[in-house]
CSV table of C-alpha atoms in Angstrom, one decimal:
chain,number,residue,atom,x,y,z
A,1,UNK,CA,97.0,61.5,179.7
A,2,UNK,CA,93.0,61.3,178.4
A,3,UNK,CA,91.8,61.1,174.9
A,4,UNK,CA,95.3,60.1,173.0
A,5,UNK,CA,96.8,58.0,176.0
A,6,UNK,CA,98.1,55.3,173.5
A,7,UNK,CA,100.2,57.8,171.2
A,8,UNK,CA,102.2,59.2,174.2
A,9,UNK,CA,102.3,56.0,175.8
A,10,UNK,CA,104.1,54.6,172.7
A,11,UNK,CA,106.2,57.6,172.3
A,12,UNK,CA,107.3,57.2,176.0
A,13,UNK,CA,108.4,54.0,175.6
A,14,UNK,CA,110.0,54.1,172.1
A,15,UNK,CA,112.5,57.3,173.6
A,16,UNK,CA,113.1,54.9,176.4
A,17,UNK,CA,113.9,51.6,174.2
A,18,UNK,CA,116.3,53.7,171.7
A,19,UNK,CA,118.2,55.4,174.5
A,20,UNK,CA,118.8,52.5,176.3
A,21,UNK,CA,116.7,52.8,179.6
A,22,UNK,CA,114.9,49.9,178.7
A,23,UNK,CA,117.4,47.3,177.4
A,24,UNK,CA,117.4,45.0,174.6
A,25,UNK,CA,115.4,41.3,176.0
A,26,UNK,CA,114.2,43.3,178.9
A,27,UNK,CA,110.5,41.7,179.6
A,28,UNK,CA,107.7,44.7,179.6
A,29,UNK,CA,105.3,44.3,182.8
A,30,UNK,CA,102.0,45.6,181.9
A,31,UNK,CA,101.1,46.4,185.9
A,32,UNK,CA,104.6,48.0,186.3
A,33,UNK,CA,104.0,50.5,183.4
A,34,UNK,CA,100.2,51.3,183.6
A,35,UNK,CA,101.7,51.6,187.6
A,36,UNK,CA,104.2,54.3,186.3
A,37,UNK,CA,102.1,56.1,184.1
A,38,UNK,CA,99.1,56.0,185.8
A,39,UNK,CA,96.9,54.6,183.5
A,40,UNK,CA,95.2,51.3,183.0
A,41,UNK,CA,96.9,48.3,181.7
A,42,UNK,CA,94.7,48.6,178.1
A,43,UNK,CA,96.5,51.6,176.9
A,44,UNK,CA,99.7,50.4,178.1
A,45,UNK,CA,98.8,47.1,175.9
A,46,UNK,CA,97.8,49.1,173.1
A,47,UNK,CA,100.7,50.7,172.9
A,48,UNK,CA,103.2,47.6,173.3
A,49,UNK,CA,101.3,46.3,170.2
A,50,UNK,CA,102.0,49.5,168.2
A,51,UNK,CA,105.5,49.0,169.4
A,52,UNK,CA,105.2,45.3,168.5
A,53,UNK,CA,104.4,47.1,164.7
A,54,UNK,CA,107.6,48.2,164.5
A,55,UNK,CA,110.0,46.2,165.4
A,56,UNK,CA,110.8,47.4,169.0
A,57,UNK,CA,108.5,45.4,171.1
A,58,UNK,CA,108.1,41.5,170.6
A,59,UNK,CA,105.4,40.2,171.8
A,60,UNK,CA,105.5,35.9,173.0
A,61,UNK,CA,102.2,34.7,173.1
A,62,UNK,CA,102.1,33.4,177.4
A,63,UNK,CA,105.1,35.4,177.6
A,64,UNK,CA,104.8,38.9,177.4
A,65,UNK,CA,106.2,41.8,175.4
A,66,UNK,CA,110.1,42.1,175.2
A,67,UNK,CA,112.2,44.8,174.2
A,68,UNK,CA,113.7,44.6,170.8
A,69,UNK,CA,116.3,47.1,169.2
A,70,UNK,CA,118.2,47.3,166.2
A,71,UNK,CA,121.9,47.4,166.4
A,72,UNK,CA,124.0,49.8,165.4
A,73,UNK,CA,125.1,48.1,161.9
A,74,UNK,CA,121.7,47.3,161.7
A,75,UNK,CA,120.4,51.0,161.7
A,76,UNK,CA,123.3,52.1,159.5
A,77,UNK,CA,122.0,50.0,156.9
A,78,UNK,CA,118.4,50.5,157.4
A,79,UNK,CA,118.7,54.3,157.1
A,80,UNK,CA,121.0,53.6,154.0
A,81,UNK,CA,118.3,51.6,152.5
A,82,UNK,CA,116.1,54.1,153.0
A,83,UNK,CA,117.8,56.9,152.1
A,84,UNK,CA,118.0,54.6,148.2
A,85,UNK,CA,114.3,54.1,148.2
A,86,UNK,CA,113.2,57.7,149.0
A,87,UNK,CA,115.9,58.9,146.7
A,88,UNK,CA,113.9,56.4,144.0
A,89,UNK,CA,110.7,58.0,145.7
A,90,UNK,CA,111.8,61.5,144.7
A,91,UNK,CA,112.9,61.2,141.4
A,92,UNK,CA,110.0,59.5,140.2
A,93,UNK,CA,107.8,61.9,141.8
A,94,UNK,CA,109.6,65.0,139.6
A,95,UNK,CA,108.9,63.6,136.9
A,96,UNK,CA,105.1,62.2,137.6
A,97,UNK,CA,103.7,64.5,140.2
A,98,UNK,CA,100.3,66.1,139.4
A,99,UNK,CA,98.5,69.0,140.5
A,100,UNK,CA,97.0,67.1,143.5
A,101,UNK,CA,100.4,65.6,144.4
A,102,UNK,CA,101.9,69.4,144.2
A,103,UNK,CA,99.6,70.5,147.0
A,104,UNK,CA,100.0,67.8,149.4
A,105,UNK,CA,103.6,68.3,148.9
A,106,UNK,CA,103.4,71.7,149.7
A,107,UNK,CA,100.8,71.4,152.5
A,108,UNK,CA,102.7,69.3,154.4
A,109,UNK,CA,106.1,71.3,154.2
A,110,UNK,CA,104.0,74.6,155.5
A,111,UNK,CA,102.9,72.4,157.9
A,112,UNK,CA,106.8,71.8,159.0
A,113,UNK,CA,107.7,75.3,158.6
A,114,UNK,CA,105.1,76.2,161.2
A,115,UNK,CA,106.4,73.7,163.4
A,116,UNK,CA,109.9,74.5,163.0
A,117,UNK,CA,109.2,78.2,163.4
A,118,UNK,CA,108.0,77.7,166.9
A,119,UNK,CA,110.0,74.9,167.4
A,120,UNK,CA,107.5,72.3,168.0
A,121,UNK,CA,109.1,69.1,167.6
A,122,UNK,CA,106.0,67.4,168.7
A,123,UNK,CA,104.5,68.8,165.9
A,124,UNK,CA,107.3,68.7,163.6
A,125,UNK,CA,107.6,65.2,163.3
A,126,UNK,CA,103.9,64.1,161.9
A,127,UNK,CA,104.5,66.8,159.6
A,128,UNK,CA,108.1,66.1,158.5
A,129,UNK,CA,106.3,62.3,158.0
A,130,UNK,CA,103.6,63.6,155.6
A,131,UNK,CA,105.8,65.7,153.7
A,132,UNK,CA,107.7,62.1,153.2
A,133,UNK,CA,104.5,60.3,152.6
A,134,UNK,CA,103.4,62.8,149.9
A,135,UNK,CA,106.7,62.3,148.0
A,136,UNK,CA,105.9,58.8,148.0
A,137,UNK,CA,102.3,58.7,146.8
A,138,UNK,CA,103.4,61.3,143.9
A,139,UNK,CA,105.5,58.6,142.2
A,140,UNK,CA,102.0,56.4,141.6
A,141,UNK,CA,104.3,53.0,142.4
A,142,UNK,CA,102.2,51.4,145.0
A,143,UNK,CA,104.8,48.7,145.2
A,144,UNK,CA,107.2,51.1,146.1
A,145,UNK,CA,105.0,53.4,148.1
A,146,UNK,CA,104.0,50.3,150.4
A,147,UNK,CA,107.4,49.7,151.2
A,148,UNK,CA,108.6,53.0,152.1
A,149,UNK,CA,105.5,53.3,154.8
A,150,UNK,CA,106.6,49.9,156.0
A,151,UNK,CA,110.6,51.2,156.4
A,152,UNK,CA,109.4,54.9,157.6
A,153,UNK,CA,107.3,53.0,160.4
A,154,UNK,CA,110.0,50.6,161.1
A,155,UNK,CA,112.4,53.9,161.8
A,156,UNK,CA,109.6,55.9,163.5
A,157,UNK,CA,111.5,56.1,166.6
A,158,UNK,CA,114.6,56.7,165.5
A,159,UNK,CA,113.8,59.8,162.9
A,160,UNK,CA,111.3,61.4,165.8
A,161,UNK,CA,114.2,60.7,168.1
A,162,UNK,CA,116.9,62.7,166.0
A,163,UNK,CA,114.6,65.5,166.1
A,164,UNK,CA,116.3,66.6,169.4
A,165,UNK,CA,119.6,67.1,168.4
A,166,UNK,CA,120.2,70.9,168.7
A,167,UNK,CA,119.2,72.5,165.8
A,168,UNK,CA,118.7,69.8,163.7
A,169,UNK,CA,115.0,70.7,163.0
A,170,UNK,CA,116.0,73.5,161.4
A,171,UNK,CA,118.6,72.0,159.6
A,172,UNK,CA,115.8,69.3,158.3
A,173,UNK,CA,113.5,72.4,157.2
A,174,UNK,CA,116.0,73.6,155.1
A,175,UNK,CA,116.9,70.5,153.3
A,176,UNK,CA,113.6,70.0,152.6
A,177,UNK,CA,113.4,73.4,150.9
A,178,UNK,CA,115.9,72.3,148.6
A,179,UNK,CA,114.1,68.8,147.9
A,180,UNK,CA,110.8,70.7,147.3
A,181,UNK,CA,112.7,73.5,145.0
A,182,UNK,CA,114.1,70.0,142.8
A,183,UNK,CA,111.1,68.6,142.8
A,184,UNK,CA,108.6,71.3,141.8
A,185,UNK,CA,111.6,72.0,139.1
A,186,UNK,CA,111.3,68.8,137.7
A,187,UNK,CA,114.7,68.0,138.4
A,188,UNK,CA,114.7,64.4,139.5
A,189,UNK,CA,118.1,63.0,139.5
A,190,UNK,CA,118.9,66.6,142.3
A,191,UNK,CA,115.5,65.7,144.1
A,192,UNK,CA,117.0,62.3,144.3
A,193,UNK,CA,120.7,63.2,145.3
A,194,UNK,CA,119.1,65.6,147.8
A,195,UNK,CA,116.6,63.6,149.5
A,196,UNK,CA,119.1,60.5,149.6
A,197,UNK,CA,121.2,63.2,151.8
A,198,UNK,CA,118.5,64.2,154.0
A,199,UNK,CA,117.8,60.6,154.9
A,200,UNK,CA,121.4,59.5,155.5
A,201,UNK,CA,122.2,62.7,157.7
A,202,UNK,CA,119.4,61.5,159.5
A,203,UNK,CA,121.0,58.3,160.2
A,204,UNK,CA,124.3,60.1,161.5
A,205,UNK,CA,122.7,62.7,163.3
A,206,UNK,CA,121.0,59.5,165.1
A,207,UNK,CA,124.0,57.8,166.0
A,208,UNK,CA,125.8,61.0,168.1
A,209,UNK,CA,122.5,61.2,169.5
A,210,UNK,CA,121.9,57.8,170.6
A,211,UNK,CA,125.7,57.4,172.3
A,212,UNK,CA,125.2,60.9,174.1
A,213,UNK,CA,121.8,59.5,175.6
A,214,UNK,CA,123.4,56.2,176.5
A,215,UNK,CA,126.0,57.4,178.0
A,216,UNK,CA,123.6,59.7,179.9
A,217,UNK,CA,121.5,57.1,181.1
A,218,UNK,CA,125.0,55.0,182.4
A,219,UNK,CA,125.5,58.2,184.3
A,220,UNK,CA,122.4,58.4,186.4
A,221,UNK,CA,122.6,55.0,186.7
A,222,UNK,CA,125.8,54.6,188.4
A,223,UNK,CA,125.0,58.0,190.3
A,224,UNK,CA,121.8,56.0,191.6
């Protein structure tokens, strides 16, 4: 790990918070990680503040960082929320967008469809997240831009995480087809009802994957 230690560091971590490997309370020893990864405790620290960002880490000042995870009501309803506040997003961008809002849109999906075509879900997911963000900026609320960033960092880990349900990348691509044909029609109530989908599949899609992992990680456990 040189150059971009942090970001895979993080990612690491998060896959092993939201599957259940680390548990919920567990304390985070910097020398036990930075021993595991190889690296030095700064990147390892870095990281658990990133994670502190977004809800999965908290950090106790003389303490030490602690694992923190959403339950399961608790995601249900944080992906329904939102699913309501991109659907807002999306109809307001139909009907506001402008030229410069039509190209980042547009950017960012090829930027998914190259992804998905080689099925890069590394690369997927920043791109699937600035296809989001550009939906968001188009609707020139910056009240309601600033809180979607805030909830799409909050879920970070759990959108990136759904990713590796079989086929579901593809699946995303095409539904975001269909919100860009809405959108670029003008149609903003369909952008809206289509978008709100997307977001709450998401959430679903989440949950089977989030029990299959658990219940892997039980397994090796009780094998070990």
């Amino acid at each position: 790990m040189r150059g971009d230690q942090t970001p895979r560091l993080r990612e690491a971590l998060e896959d092993d918070i939201v599957s259940g490997r680390l548990r919920p309370g567990q304390r985070l020893d910097e020398v036990g990680l930075a021993e595991r990864f190889g690296v030095s405790r700064t990147p390892i620290r870095e990281a658990l503040i990133q994670l502190s960002a977004s809800g999965l880490v908290e950090i106790r000042p003389r303490r030490g960082a602690f694992v923190m995870l959403l339950g399961p009501r608790e995601l249900i309803e944080s992906f329904e929320l939102m699913a309501e506040i991109e659907a807002a997003c999306a109809r307001l961008a139909a009907q506001r967008m402008g030229p410069a809002d039509r190209a980042a849109i547009a950017d960012a999906h090829e930027a998914c469809r190259a992804a998905a075509a080689e099925g890069d879900e590394a690369a997927y997911y920043p791109a699937n997240a600035r296809f989001h963000a550009a939906i968001y900026a188009a609707t020139g609320n910056r009240v309601l831009v600033a809180e979607a960033l805030r909830l799409q960092r909050a879920l970070q880990p759990y959108r990136r995480l759904q990713l590796k349900v079989p086929r579901r990348m593809d699946a995303s691509f095409a539904e975001h087809e269909a919100i860009l044909e809405a959108l670029f029609a003008g149609a903003g109530l369909r952008a809206a009802d289509r978008l709100r989908a997307h977001v709450l599949v998401q959430g679903e899609r989440f949950m089977t994957l989030l029990a299959a992992l658990q219940a892997e990680t039980g397994a090796v456990a009780a094998a070990g």
